[in-house]
Amino acid sequence: MQVAAKTREPAQINAVALKAYARIVDAWALSLKEAAGLADMSDSTWKRAKKPDFAGELTKDQLLRLSAVIGIYKSLELYFSDPLAKTWFTRPNAGPLFGGHRPVETAIEGGLPQILAIRTYLDALRGGA
């Protein structure tokens, strides 16, 4: 028996990723500038992208960023209690990846490599490594 793989159109993928990302931005109480910077968008593009009828396209880099941020959010929710999970990304952190800065700042400044490093760091914490 052969099972047909369910494929999604790029517009569907973008819509789902943007909806999840917008919820995370709200949960973390990120500013417009932080949310746009983390997604590698201009402020005006992020304002348009968070609306349900957004018809623009996301780059592969932007989709990877959103995916990694969703993973970071999930890791924080699994690893920490609710108050800390919601504020961890925006609190100063003395950890080796952050040098006393807020993870959101280092993620924006370091781009996709730093976002992925944060994701890996949190996954290692969850896994006990």
XYZ file of N, CA and C in Angstrom:
387
model
N 0.833 -1.176 0.000
C 0.000 0.000 0.000
C 0.882 1.245 0.000
N 0.572 2.145 -0.878
C 1.360 3.359 -0.997
C 0.581 4.518 -0.387
N 1.261 5.301 0.428
C 0.634 6.444 1.077
C 1.143 7.707 0.399
N 0.233 8.533 -0.009
C 0.614 9.783 -0.661
C 1.099 10.768 0.390
N 2.219 11.378 0.122
C 2.756 12.389 1.033
C 1.939 13.666 0.895
N 1.608 14.243 2.014
C 0.841 15.480 2.007
C 1.823 16.649 1.876
N 1.686 17.395 0.813
C 2.567 18.538 0.609
C 1.791 19.824 0.850
N 2.499 20.799 1.316
C 1.881 22.096 1.599
C 2.453 23.139 0.644
N 1.611 24.036 0.290
C 2.040 25.147 -0.550
C 2.902 26.094 0.283
N 3.864 26.769 -0.346
C 4.697 27.714 0.396
C 3.880 28.772 1.155
N 2.787 29.228 0.577
C 1.961 30.235 1.257
C 1.381 29.677 2.558
N 1.000 28.383 2.556
C 0.488 27.752 3.775
C 1.570 27.654 4.840
N 2.753 27.246 4.413
C 3.878 27.121 5.344
C 4.190 28.482 5.958
N 4.255 29.516 5.120
C 4.523 30.870 5.616
C 3.474 31.301 6.624
N 2.209 31.056 6.311
C 1.118 31.485 7.186
C 1.197 30.809 8.552
N 1.463 29.511 8.562
C 1.559 28.775 9.825
C 2.760 29.263 10.637
N 3.905 29.419 9.982
C 5.113 29.876 10.672
C 4.920 31.277 11.242
N 4.328 32.172 10.463
C 4.120 33.542 10.935
C 3.116 33.612 12.079
N 2.091 32.791 12.026
C 1.096 32.770 13.101
C 1.742 32.293 14.402
N 2.519 31.224 14.328
C 3.206 30.715 15.522
C 4.204 31.740 16.044
N 4.959 32.343 15.141
C 5.952 33.342 15.537
C 5.278 34.543 16.207
N 4.164 35.001 15.665
C 3.445 36.144 16.255
C 2.985 35.821 17.674
N 2.552 34.594 17.905
C 2.136 34.199 19.258
C 3.317 34.196 20.221
N 4.465 33.750 19.742
C 5.675 33.741 20.569
C 6.114 35.162 20.888
N 6.097 36.025 19.892
C 6.443 37.437 20.086
C 5.564 38.054 21.175
N 4.280 37.747 21.133
C 3.363 38.239 22.162
C 3.680 37.637 23.532
N 3.916 36.335 23.572
C 4.209 35.661 24.842
C 5.474 36.217 25.490
N 6.471 36.526 24.671
C 7.727 37.060 25.183
C 7.703 38.579 25.331
N 6.633 39.208 24.891
C 6.486 40.670 24.953
C 7.644 41.386 24.246
N 7.986 40.907 23.053
C 9.045 41.549 22.274
C 8.525 42.840 21.663
N 9.404 43.800 21.535
C 9.039 45.048 20.863
C 8.923 44.800 19.365
N 8.330 45.748 18.666
C 8.220 45.658 17.212
C 9.604 45.507 16.590
N 10.544 46.303 17.051
C 11.904 46.274 16.510
C 12.581 44.927 16.786
N 12.395 44.380 17.997
C 12.979 43.079 18.322
C 12.363 41.970 17.479
N 11.049 41.971 17.356
C 10.362 40.939 16.576
C 10.795 40.991 15.119
N 10.877 42.183 14.568
C 11.297 42.337 13.171
C 12.755 41.915 12.988
N 13.619 42.344 13.893
C 15.041 42.013 13.799
C 15.300 40.526 13.918
N 14.604 39.880 14.834
C 14.769 38.448 15.034
C 14.339 37.669 13.787
N 13.316 38.151 13.101
C 12.832 37.506 11.872
C 13.563 37.999 10.625
N 14.505 38.912 10.791
C 15.253 39.514 9.681
C 14.317 40.213 8.692
N 13.450 41.050 9.265
C 12.513 41.841 8.467
C 12.620 43.299 8.898
N 12.172 44.181 8.025
C 12.034 45.573 8.432
C 10.822 45.677 9.355
N 10.748 46.756 10.109
C 9.601 46.953 10.999
C 8.294 46.939 10.215
N 8.284 47.611 9.064
C 7.049 47.695 8.278
C 6.664 46.330 7.695
N 7.648 45.534 7.290
C 7.340 44.200 6.774
C 6.770 43.326 7.880
N 7.338 43.400 9.089
C 6.802 42.606 10.195
C 5.364 43.024 10.526
N 5.086 44.327 10.478
C 3.711 44.784 10.723
C 2.749 44.139 9.729
N 3.151 44.058 8.456
C 2.303 43.436 7.437
C 2.266 41.919 7.602
N 3.421 41.317 7.919
C 3.531 39.854 7.984
C 2.712 39.242 9.110
N 2.487 39.989 10.170
C 1.742 39.405 11.292
C 0.234 39.442 11.087
N -0.208 40.038 9.994
C -1.635 40.051 9.668
C -1.998 38.757 8.938
N -3.190 38.215 9.197
C -3.582 36.928 8.593
C -3.600 36.914 7.061
N -3.798 38.060 6.434
C -3.895 38.087 4.968
C -2.560 38.398 4.280
N -1.443 38.285 4.995
C -0.125 38.564 4.415
C 0.134 37.639 3.236
N 0.474 38.220 2.092
C 0.692 37.424 0.883
C 2.150 37.442 0.432
N 3.014 38.054 1.223
C 4.423 38.106 0.858
C 5.102 36.767 1.042
N 6.287 36.666 0.498
C 7.044 35.426 0.611
C 8.151 35.593 1.638
N 8.462 34.506 2.321
C 9.576 34.480 3.250
C 10.759 33.809 2.576
N 11.947 34.298 2.895
C 13.150 33.654 2.378
C 13.412 32.374 3.174
N 14.284 31.527 2.662
C 14.660 30.321 3.400
C 15.279 30.698 4.739
N 16.087 31.743 4.750
C 16.704 32.212 5.994
C 15.630 32.617 7.004
N 14.637 33.352 6.555
C 13.573 33.779 7.461
C 12.787 32.581 7.994
N 12.474 31.625 7.140
C 11.767 30.423 7.596
C 12.592 29.628 8.601
N 13.899 29.530 8.362
C 14.768 28.842 9.316
C 14.791 29.572 10.653
N 14.848 30.898 10.598
C 14.826 31.691 11.832
C 13.539 31.428 12.615
N 12.409 31.496 11.923
C 11.132 31.293 12.592
C 11.056 29.882 13.176
N 11.503 28.902 12.425
C 11.500 27.525 12.902
C 12.369 27.372 14.147
N 13.555 27.951 14.119
C 14.459 27.858 15.267
C 13.886 28.581 16.487
N 13.250 29.729 16.273
C 12.641 30.458 17.385
C 11.491 29.639 17.985
N 10.718 28.989 17.143
C 9.649 28.124 17.636
C 10.253 26.998 18.480
N 11.359 26.437 18.038
C 12.052 25.406 18.809
C 12.584 25.932 20.130
N 13.112 27.151 20.120
C 13.590 27.779 21.359
C 12.431 27.947 22.330
N 11.330 28.431 21.826
C 10.141 28.627 22.663
C 9.705 27.298 23.292
N 9.640 26.266 22.485
C 9.209 24.952 22.978
C 10.179 24.434 24.032
N 11.476 24.576 23.792
C 12.471 24.136 24.770
C 12.312 24.867 26.090
N 12.112 26.169 26.029
C 11.935 26.957 27.253
C 10.689 26.521 28.008
N 9.619 26.255 27.278
C 8.369 25.821 27.912
C 8.542 24.456 28.588
N 9.347 23.592 28.004
C 9.567 22.266 28.575
C 10.564 22.290 29.737
N 11.555 23.175 29.663
C 12.649 23.165 30.626
C 12.373 23.998 31.873
N 11.721 25.137 31.716
C 11.515 26.059 32.826
C 10.041 26.152 33.205
N 9.788 26.656 34.403
C 8.421 26.940 34.817
C 7.923 28.166 34.047
N 6.626 28.372 34.072
C 6.008 29.397 33.232
C 6.609 30.799 33.369
N 6.759 31.357 34.556
C 7.279 32.740 34.586
C 8.660 32.863 33.946
N 9.551 31.930 34.243
C 10.896 32.002 33.678
C 10.898 31.672 32.190
N 10.086 30.722 31.780
C 10.012 30.365 30.359
C 9.605 31.574 29.512
N 8.710 32.393 30.036
C 8.217 33.565 29.284
C 9.219 34.721 29.260
N 10.127 34.782 30.260
C 11.037 35.931 30.340
C 12.492 35.596 30.035
N 12.837 34.315 29.944
C 14.229 33.904 29.773
C 14.878 34.574 28.567
N 14.186 34.635 27.475
C 14.755 35.150 26.226
C 15.029 36.658 26.283
N 14.399 37.351 27.219
C 14.544 38.809 27.292
C 15.253 39.271 28.565
N 15.808 38.344 29.331
C 16.536 38.679 30.558
C 18.037 38.593 30.316
N 18.824 39.474 30.942
C 20.285 39.343 30.820
C 20.728 37.950 31.269
N 21.721 37.417 30.566
C 22.151 36.052 30.814
C 23.679 36.012 30.820
N 24.254 35.479 31.883
C 25.704 35.403 32.015
C 26.286 34.161 31.349
N 25.452 33.358 30.724
C 25.913 32.137 30.064
C 26.934 32.419 28.969
N 27.671 31.388 28.555
C 28.763 31.569 27.584
C 28.337 32.122 26.227
N 27.111 31.907 25.828
C 26.649 32.420 24.531
C 26.234 33.888 24.590
N 26.041 34.413 25.801
C 25.366 35.700 25.911
C 26.206 36.823 26.510
N 27.218 36.507 27.288
C 28.120 37.522 27.845
C 27.410 38.624 28.614
N 26.363 38.274 29.353
C 25.638 39.264 30.143
C 24.539 39.990 29.389
N 24.430 39.733 28.113
C 23.385 40.364 27.299
C 22.126 39.506 27.298
N 21.049 40.076 26.816
C 19.801 39.333 26.688
C 19.904 38.410 25.460
N 19.431 37.176 25.572
C 19.488 36.270 24.416
C 18.862 36.870 23.157
N 17.769 37.609 23.295
C 17.144 38.209 22.115
C 18.111 39.168 21.418
N 18.888 39.914 22.188
C 19.852 40.850 21.591
C 20.945 40.098 20.833
N 21.468 39.026 21.454
C 22.532 38.280 20.782
C 21.996 37.562 19.547
N 20.735 37.121 19.608
C 20.126 36.449 18.452
C 19.962 37.411 17.284
N 19.538 38.618 17.575
C 19.372 39.616 16.508
C 20.730 39.988 15.933
N 21.687 40.232 16.810
C 23.021 40.643 16.362
C 23.751 39.518 15.621
N 23.642 38.287 16.128
C 24.372 37.161 15.542
C 23.661 36.473 14.401
N 22.389 36.809 14.191
C 21.640 36.240 13.081
C 21.364 34.753 13.240
N 21.122 34.114 12.122
C 20.749 32.708 12.120
C 21.759 31.811 12.850
N 23.075 32.000 12.675
C 24.007 31.126 13.419
C 23.812 31.222 14.945
N 23.595 32.420 15.461
C 23.394 32.578 16.905
C 22.044 32.005 17.341
N 21.021 32.198 16.538
C 19.706 31.639 16.867
C 19.804 30.118 16.949
N 20.490 29.517 15.996
C 20.666 28.063 16.010
C 21.533 27.617 17.190
N 22.536 28.428 17.555
C 23.376 28.104 18.714
C 22.542 28.130 19.999
N 21.645 29.091 20.116
C 20.762 29.165 21.290
C 19.849 27.942 21.318
N 19.333 27.590 20.180
C 18.455 26.409 20.099
C 19.214 25.159 20.540
N 20.424 24.987 20.058
C 21.256 23.839 20.412
C 21.583 23.847 21.903
N 21.904 25.021 22.437
C 22.219 25.188 23.859
C 21.040 24.732 24.720
N 19.845 25.168 24.370
C 18.659 24.798 25.135
C 18.327 23.320 24.977
N 18.502 22.788 23.780
C 18.252 21.363 23.575
C 19.226 20.533 24.405
N 20.478 20.993 24.541
C 21.463 20.292 25.365
C 21.066 20.356 26.841
N 20.557 21.484 27.287
C 20.099 21.590 28.680
C 18.967 20.591 28.940
N 18.034 20.527 28.015
C 16.895 19.614 28.170
C 17.350 18.165 28.164
N 18.370 17.883 27.345
C 18.827 16.509 27.222
C 19.827 16.104 28.302
N 20.215 17.047 29.132
C 21.140 16.743 30.211
C 22.595 16.748 29.793
N 22.876 17.244 28.599
C 24.271 17.266 28.120
C 25.048 18.407 28.723
